[in-house]
XYZ file of N, CA and C in Angstrom:
339
model
N 0.827 -1.183 0.000
C 0.000 0.000 0.000
C 0.869 1.243 0.000
N 0.491 2.205 -0.802
C 1.226 3.456 -0.922
C 1.150 4.244 0.374
N 2.327 4.649 0.906
C 2.353 5.420 2.143
C 2.975 6.793 1.968
N 3.745 6.983 0.901
C 4.400 8.267 0.681
C 4.303 8.617 -0.793
N 4.008 9.885 -1.084
C 3.817 10.304 -2.463
C 4.358 11.717 -2.615
N 5.181 11.939 -3.646
C 5.793 13.248 -3.834
C 5.708 13.664 -5.290
N 5.104 14.819 -5.517
C 5.061 15.433 -6.843
C 5.488 16.872 -6.655
N 6.650 17.235 -7.163
C 7.095 18.602 -6.958
C 7.768 19.159 -8.197
N 8.552 20.180 -8.020
C 9.158 20.922 -9.118
C 9.846 20.044 -10.154
N 10.390 18.950 -9.737
C 11.143 18.111 -10.662
C 10.270 17.169 -11.485
N 9.009 17.077 -11.147
C 8.121 16.157 -11.842
C 7.009 16.916 -12.560
N 5.974 17.264 -11.839
C 4.833 17.970 -12.415
C 4.757 19.342 -11.767
N 4.405 20.352 -12.526
C 4.285 21.684 -11.950
C 2.951 22.329 -12.289
N 2.024 21.567 -12.767
C 0.751 22.142 -13.165
C -0.440 21.529 -12.440
N -0.226 20.930 -11.291
C -1.349 20.378 -10.538
C -2.164 21.538 -9.989
N -3.448 21.562 -10.304
C -4.328 22.637 -9.877
C -5.215 22.231 -8.707
N -5.545 20.957 -8.622
C -6.497 20.478 -7.619
C -5.970 19.214 -6.962
N -6.440 18.984 -5.746
C -6.120 17.747 -5.041
C -7.390 16.903 -5.086
N -7.469 15.980 -5.998
C -8.655 15.137 -6.167
C -8.279 13.667 -6.086
N -9.264 12.847 -5.954
C -9.111 11.389 -6.004
C -8.228 10.836 -4.889
N -8.207 11.494 -3.764
C -7.372 11.040 -2.659
C -7.940 9.811 -1.964
N -9.183 9.520 -2.197
C -9.825 8.369 -1.557
C -9.173 7.054 -1.965
N -8.417 7.051 -3.055
C -7.792 5.802 -3.503
C -6.527 5.461 -2.714
N -6.056 6.394 -1.887
C -4.841 6.143 -1.098
C -5.056 6.540 0.374
N -6.000 5.931 1.066
C -6.336 6.337 2.440
C -5.236 6.082 3.464
N -4.267 5.221 3.177
C -3.189 4.925 4.124
C -1.968 5.820 3.927
N -2.085 6.806 3.075
C -0.982 7.715 2.808
C -0.582 8.456 4.082
N 0.717 8.473 4.396
C 1.193 9.178 5.585
C 1.968 10.446 5.232
N 2.564 10.497 4.048
C 3.328 11.673 3.634
C 2.904 12.083 2.229
N 2.587 13.367 2.077
C 2.169 13.884 0.778
C 2.885 15.203 0.518
N 3.617 15.257 -0.583
C 4.325 16.475 -0.967
C 3.881 16.890 -2.362
N 3.196 18.014 -2.427
C 2.735 18.568 -3.701
C 3.215 20.008 -3.826
N 4.440 20.247 -3.396
C 4.978 21.599 -3.474
C 5.317 21.970 -4.915
N 5.409 23.268 -5.155
C 5.778 23.815 -6.474
C 4.776 23.452 -7.556
N 3.510 23.612 -7.255
C 2.455 23.387 -8.236
C 1.597 24.639 -8.330
N 0.359 24.492 -8.729
C -0.545 25.632 -8.871
C -1.841 25.405 -8.094
N -1.732 24.717 -6.981
C -2.898 24.396 -6.162
C -3.402 25.661 -5.482
N -4.707 25.910 -5.580
C -5.309 27.104 -4.990
C -6.127 26.797 -3.741
N -6.699 25.599 -3.679
C -7.607 25.255 -2.586
C -7.212 23.916 -1.984
N -7.194 23.862 -0.656
C -6.965 22.596 0.036
C -8.320 21.915 0.145
N -8.474 20.765 -0.503
C -9.765 20.080 -0.475
C -9.573 18.569 -0.455
N -10.602 17.865 -0.055
C -10.613 16.400 -0.013
C -9.605 15.806 0.966
N -9.158 16.575 1.911
C -8.174 16.087 2.872
C -8.762 15.064 3.843
N -10.066 15.094 4.037
C -10.699 14.133 4.954
C -10.516 12.693 4.494
N -10.114 12.510 3.255
C -9.874 11.179 2.704
C -8.511 10.611 3.111
N -7.718 11.416 3.820
C -6.366 10.997 4.203
C -6.180 11.051 5.723
N -6.919 10.251 6.467
C -6.854 10.325 7.935
C -5.514 9.899 8.526
N -4.702 9.152 7.793
C -3.413 8.677 8.310
C -2.272 9.657 8.045
N -2.550 10.735 7.333
C -1.510 11.677 6.934
C -0.801 12.284 8.143
N 0.536 12.207 8.145
C 1.335 12.809 9.216
C 2.151 13.994 8.707
N 2.459 14.014 7.414
C 3.229 15.120 6.842
C 2.581 15.592 5.542
N 2.383 16.909 5.439
C 1.779 17.498 4.251
C 2.590 18.721 3.835
N 3.097 18.697 2.613
C 3.871 19.816 2.080
C 3.153 20.370 0.855
N 2.609 21.564 1.014
C 1.950 22.265 -0.085
C 2.611 23.626 -0.304
N 3.901 23.694 -0.059
C 4.644 24.942 -0.238
C 4.730 25.319 -1.717
N 4.909 26.605 -1.960
C 5.072 27.137 -3.316
C 3.889 26.777 -4.216
N 2.699 27.100 -3.732
C 1.469 26.953 -4.500
C 0.739 28.292 -4.472
N -0.564 28.287 -4.726
C -1.352 29.521 -4.763
C -2.470 29.498 -3.722
N -2.268 28.810 -2.627
C -3.291 28.649 -1.597
C -3.516 29.971 -0.871
N -4.798 30.355 -0.718
C -5.144 31.609 -0.051
C -5.684 31.404 1.358
N -6.296 30.260 1.615
C -6.897 30.004 2.922
C -6.500 28.630 3.428
N -6.268 28.544 4.744
C -6.064 27.239 5.366
C -7.445 26.755 5.765
N -7.911 25.701 5.127
C -9.235 25.168 5.431
C -9.270 23.681 5.114
N -10.279 23.028 5.626
C -10.502 21.602 5.357
C -9.394 20.697 5.878
N -8.753 21.100 6.955
C -7.685 20.280 7.519
C -8.073 19.633 8.845
N -9.227 19.976 9.387
C -9.604 19.514 10.729
C -9.700 17.996 10.872
N -9.855 17.271 9.799
C -9.933 15.802 9.852
C -8.556 15.139 9.876
N -7.511 15.909 9.687
C -6.154 15.356 9.667
C -5.597 15.301 11.091
N -6.215 14.508 11.916
C -5.889 14.465 13.347
C -4.512 13.878 13.637
N -3.891 13.219 12.676
C -2.552 12.652 12.864
C -1.447 13.528 12.282
N -1.822 14.669 11.728
C -0.850 15.545 11.074
C 0.151 16.105 12.085
N 1.433 15.914 11.792
C 2.520 16.398 12.653
C 3.301 17.531 11.996
N 3.406 17.495 10.669
C 4.179 18.497 9.925
C 3.307 19.063 8.807
N 3.177 20.388 8.788
C 2.405 21.061 7.749
C 3.242 22.204 7.194
N 3.584 22.116 5.927
C 4.377 23.158 5.288
C 3.545 23.839 4.206
N 3.286 25.119 4.430
C 2.531 25.938 3.486
C 3.334 27.190 3.130
N 4.637 27.057 3.135
C 5.559 28.154 2.857
C 5.323 28.706 1.453
N 5.379 30.013 1.320
C 5.293 30.693 0.028
C 4.014 30.369 -0.739
N 2.897 30.736 -0.144
C 1.593 30.665 -0.787
C 0.998 32.070 -0.757
N -0.318 32.173 -0.710
C -0.997 33.477 -0.658
C -1.928 33.549 0.549
N -1.559 32.862 1.605
C -2.399 32.746 2.796
C -2.441 34.072 3.547
N -3.664 34.511 3.897
C -3.855 35.756 4.631
C -4.268 35.528 6.079
N -4.893 34.403 6.356
C -5.454 34.176 7.679
C -5.224 32.742 8.123
N -4.889 32.566 9.410
C -4.745 31.234 9.994
C -5.805 31.094 11.070
N -6.639 30.064 10.981
C -7.650 29.827 12.003
C -8.078 28.368 11.982
N -8.763 27.966 13.036
C -9.319 26.608 13.138
C -8.275 25.508 13.013
N -7.129 25.733 13.595
C -6.077 24.726 13.551
C -6.016 23.923 14.852
N -6.844 24.268 15.831
C -6.812 23.595 17.135
C -7.096 22.101 17.054
N -7.809 21.664 16.038
C -8.125 20.238 15.892
C -6.875 19.414 15.581
N -5.832 20.069 15.123
C -4.592 19.378 14.760
C -3.693 19.277 15.990
N -4.106 18.480 16.944
C -3.429 18.385 18.240
C -2.031 17.789 18.161
N -1.737 17.012 17.132
C -0.417 16.385 17.005
C 0.567 17.243 16.207
N 0.093 18.354 15.681
C 0.934 19.221 14.858
C 2.072 19.816 15.687
N 3.305 19.597 15.242
C 4.474 20.137 15.945
C 5.285 21.085 15.061
N 5.141 20.964 13.753
C 5.849 21.861 12.831
C 4.842 22.478 11.868
N 4.807 23.812 11.856
C 3.936 24.555 10.957
C 4.785 25.609 10.261
N 4.964 25.483 8.958
C 5.778 26.415 8.182
C 4.867 27.292 7.333
N 4.858 28.591 7.645
C 3.976 29.527 6.956
C 4.704 30.766 6.439
N 6.017 30.726 6.372
C 6.779 31.885 5.918
C 6.422 32.288 4.494
N 6.679 33.544 4.170
C 6.432 34.092 2.823
C 4.978 33.948 2.398
N 4.075 34.341 3.273
C 2.654 34.412 2.978
C 2.193 35.835 3.264
N 0.903 36.073 3.216
C 0.335 37.406 3.430
C -0.439 37.458 4.742
N 0.009 36.742 5.737
C -0.733 36.537 6.980
C -0.844 37.823 7.794
N -2.108 38.131 8.185
C -2.345 39.255 9.079
C -3.193 38.855 10.282
N -3.723 37.637 10.285
C -4.539 37.146 11.391
C -4.099 35.739 11.765
N -3.853 35.532 13.057
C -3.482 34.213 13.555
C -4.420 33.851 14.695
N -5.139 32.733 14.561
C -6.037 32.258 15.616
C -6.129 30.744 15.534
N -6.313 30.109 16.671
C -6.507 28.665 16.678
C -5.249 27.853 16.507
N -4.124 28.374 16.968
C -2.876 27.617 16.892
C -2.229 27.514 18.276
N -3.041 27.539 19.312
C -2.521 27.540 20.684
C -1.701 26.296 21.004
N -1.988 25.180 20.330
C -1.231 23.954 20.587
C 0.216 24.041 20.096
N 0.538 25.031 19.292
C 1.901 25.195 18.790
C 2.718 26.174 19.625
N 2.062 26.872 20.528
C 2.749 27.904 21.317
C 3.367 27.341 22.559
């Protein structure tokens, strides 16, 4: 069973959407950095995910992550994110990378402080 999957600058650079994740529910690591993803969606299909790298995309909002209860590492470096909220459900999260974004509001990350 597939547990780790990486598509980044060296492979594909035109991924726009995260779809069809239900076919790999045991995935623990997903790296889709350096693409053109705008929206985080369908993440509830990956309950075993521990590491998610969506750096260098076009994401504007952090949303639809509350079902990723096993997530430990989340990298959203260099996107278009303006607001961080509703991250309290990610109790196992220990690394959150949000540099080079447009963030002006931070809420719901008390477990990281």
